[in-house]
XYZ file of C-alpha atoms in Angstrom:
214
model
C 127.678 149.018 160.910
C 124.491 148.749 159.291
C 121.275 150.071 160.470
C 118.612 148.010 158.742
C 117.006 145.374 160.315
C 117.264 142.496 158.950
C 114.945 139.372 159.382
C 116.006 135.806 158.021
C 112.845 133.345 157.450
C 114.706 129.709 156.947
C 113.024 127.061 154.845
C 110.977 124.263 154.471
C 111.844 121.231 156.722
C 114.938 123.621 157.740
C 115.933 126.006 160.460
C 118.516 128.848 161.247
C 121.521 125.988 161.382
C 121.570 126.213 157.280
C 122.759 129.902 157.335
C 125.663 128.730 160.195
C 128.330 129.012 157.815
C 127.447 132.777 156.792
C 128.735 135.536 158.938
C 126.216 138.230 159.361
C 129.207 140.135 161.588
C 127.786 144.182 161.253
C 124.424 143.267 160.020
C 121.046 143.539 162.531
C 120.462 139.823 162.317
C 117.070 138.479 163.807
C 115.755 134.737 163.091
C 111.955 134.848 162.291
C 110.705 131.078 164.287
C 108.256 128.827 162.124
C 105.165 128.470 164.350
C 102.951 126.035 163.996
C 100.059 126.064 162.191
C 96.786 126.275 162.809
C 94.074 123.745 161.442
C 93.097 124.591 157.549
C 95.669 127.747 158.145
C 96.098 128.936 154.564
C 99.561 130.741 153.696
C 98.374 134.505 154.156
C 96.670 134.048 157.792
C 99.758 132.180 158.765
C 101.746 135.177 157.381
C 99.851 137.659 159.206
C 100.711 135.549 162.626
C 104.524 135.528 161.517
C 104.704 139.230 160.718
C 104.096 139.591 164.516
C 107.410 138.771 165.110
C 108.389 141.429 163.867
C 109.013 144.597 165.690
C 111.478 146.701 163.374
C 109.849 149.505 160.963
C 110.315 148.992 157.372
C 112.579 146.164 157.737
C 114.368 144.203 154.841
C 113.405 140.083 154.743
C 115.416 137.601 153.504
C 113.735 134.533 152.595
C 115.008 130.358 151.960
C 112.947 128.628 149.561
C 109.550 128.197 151.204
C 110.823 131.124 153.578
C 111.087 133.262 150.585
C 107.347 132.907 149.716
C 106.389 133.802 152.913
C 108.450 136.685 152.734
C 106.476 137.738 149.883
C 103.255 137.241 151.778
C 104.385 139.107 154.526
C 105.768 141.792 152.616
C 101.412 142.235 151.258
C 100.569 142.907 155.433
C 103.700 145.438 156.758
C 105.748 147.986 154.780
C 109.815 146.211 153.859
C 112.187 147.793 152.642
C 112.819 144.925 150.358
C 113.456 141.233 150.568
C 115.997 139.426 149.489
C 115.177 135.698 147.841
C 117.413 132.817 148.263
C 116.863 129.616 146.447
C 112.964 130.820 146.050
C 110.144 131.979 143.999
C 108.857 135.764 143.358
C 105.617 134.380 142.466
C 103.755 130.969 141.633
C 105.199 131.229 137.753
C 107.987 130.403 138.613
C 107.530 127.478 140.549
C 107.624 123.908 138.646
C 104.277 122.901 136.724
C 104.414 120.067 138.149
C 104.176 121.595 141.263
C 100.520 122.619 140.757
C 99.287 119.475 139.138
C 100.317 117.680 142.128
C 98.567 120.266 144.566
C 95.709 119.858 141.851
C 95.459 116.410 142.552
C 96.170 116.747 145.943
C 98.521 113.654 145.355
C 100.877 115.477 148.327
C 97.958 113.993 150.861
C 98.688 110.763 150.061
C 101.862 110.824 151.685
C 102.206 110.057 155.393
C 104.113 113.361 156.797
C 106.463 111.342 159.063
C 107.988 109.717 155.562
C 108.716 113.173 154.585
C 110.810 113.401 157.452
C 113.506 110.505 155.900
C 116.816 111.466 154.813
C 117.740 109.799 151.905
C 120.305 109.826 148.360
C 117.324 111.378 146.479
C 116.646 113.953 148.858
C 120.464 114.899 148.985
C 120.024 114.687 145.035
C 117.353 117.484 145.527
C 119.047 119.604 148.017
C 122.055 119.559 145.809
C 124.986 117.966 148.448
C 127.774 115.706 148.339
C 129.707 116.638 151.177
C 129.341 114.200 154.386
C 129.055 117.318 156.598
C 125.831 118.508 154.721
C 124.244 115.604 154.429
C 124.640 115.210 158.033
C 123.744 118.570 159.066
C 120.278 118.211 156.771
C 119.579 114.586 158.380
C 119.320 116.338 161.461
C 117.252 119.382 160.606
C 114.877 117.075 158.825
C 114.544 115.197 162.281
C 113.923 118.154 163.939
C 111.247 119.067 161.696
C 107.814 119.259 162.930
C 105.783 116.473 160.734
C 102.698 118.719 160.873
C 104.078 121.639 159.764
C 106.149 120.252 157.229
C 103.131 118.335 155.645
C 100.804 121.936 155.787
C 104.091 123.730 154.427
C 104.430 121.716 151.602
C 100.476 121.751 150.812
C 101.009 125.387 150.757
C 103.832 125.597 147.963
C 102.228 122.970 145.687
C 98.826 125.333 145.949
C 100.474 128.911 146.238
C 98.867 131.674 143.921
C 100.939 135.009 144.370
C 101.361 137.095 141.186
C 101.862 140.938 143.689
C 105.765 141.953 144.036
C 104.547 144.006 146.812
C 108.264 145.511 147.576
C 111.474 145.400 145.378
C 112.852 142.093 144.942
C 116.745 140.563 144.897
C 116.588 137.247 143.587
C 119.704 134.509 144.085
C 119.670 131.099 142.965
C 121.334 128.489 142.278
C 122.138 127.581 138.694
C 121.813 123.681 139.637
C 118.853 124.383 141.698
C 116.180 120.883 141.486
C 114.061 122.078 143.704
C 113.215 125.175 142.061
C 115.038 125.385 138.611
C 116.228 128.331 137.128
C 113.864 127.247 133.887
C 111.340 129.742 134.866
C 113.399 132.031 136.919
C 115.264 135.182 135.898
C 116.986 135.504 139.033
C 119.126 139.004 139.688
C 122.396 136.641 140.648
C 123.023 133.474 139.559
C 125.544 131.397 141.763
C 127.288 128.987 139.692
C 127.013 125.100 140.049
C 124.952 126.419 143.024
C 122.135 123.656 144.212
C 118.943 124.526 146.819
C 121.406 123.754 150.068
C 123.418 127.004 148.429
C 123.339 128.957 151.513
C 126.079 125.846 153.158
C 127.444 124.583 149.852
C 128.694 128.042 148.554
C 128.582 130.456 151.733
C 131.075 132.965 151.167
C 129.918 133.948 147.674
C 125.992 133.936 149.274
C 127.712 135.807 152.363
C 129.490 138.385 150.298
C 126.279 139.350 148.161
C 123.840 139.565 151.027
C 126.628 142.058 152.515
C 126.747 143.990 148.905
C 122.515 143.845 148.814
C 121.924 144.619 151.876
């Protein structure tokens, strides 16, 4: 039985449901809740409201895409042990270029959040899924998703500017990742024909690192 607590931040547009497949049987498991947030919120403020969630000393994070950046912005405000990326980015370098030019151009605003919301072949392309049961389970987190949130979240990665690894750092990805491609990552496992929905797609081998990092 392990002693380290152990706090899980899910990501963008998705919940707690996407780790359902991993057993974290032994392991001090506590969901960290997205809160909404506030008007012109930018990522570090909203960290510093997150990190009140939690109430373990020197705990170790482990973050899901846009979870994993926040991870990395909470880790600047409270002591971790480390944290432990999944399908994410260490810093803003290894994000897409792309990425910034749209947050540049603020061409994200355009967009009406509620069409964000819609579940559709390309987003499944994006996620990396093929299976009926994941596309399923992701058309239902996405209409769970809080429009607002998911429209500031998303403003937030395309504008993020984090070059401090402010605790030590295990990186997993996906080799087929879309979302965030490996192109600019040197990730510290690489899970083979992996995609950005890794954490249902290939669950054991994601369940037996986290056991082995953590």
């Amino acid at each position: 039985m392990s002693n380290n607590h152990i706090y899980i931040l899910s990501g963008l547009g998705v919940d707690q449901r996407v780790f359902s497949k991993i057993d974290f049987e032994g392991l001090h498991v506590t969901y960290i809740d997205w809160i909404s947030p506030l008007r012109k919120e930018s990522m570090s403020e909203y960290a510093k409201r997150m990190s009140l969630q939690i109430l373990d000393a020197k705990p170790i994070l482990v973050g899901l895409s846009f979870g994993g950046m926040m991870a990395m912005e909470i880790a600047k405000i409270i002591e971790v042990q480390k944290i432990v990326l999944l399908a994410s980015a260490k810093n803003d370098c290894e994000l897409p270029f792309l990425y910034r030019v749209i947050g540049a151009l603020k061409l994200n605003r355009i967009i009406p959040n509620a069409l964000l919301k819609q579940h559709n072949i390309i987003v499944d392309y994006f996620f990396g899924i093929s299976s009926q049961e994941d596309k399923l389970m992701l058309k239902k987190i996405l209409l769970d998703t809080d429009p607002i949130f998911l429209g500031w979240a998303i403003n937030q990665i395309l504008n993020w500017r984090n070059r401090e690894i402010p605790a030590p750092v295990i990186h997993i990805h996906g080799d087929k990742d879309r979302i965030i491609p490996t192109t600019k990552i040197k990730p510290t496992y690489l899970i083979e024909n992996a995609g950005h929905f890794m954490t249902m797609t290939h669950a054991k081998e994601i369940e037996m690192l986290l056991k082995r990092v953590i």
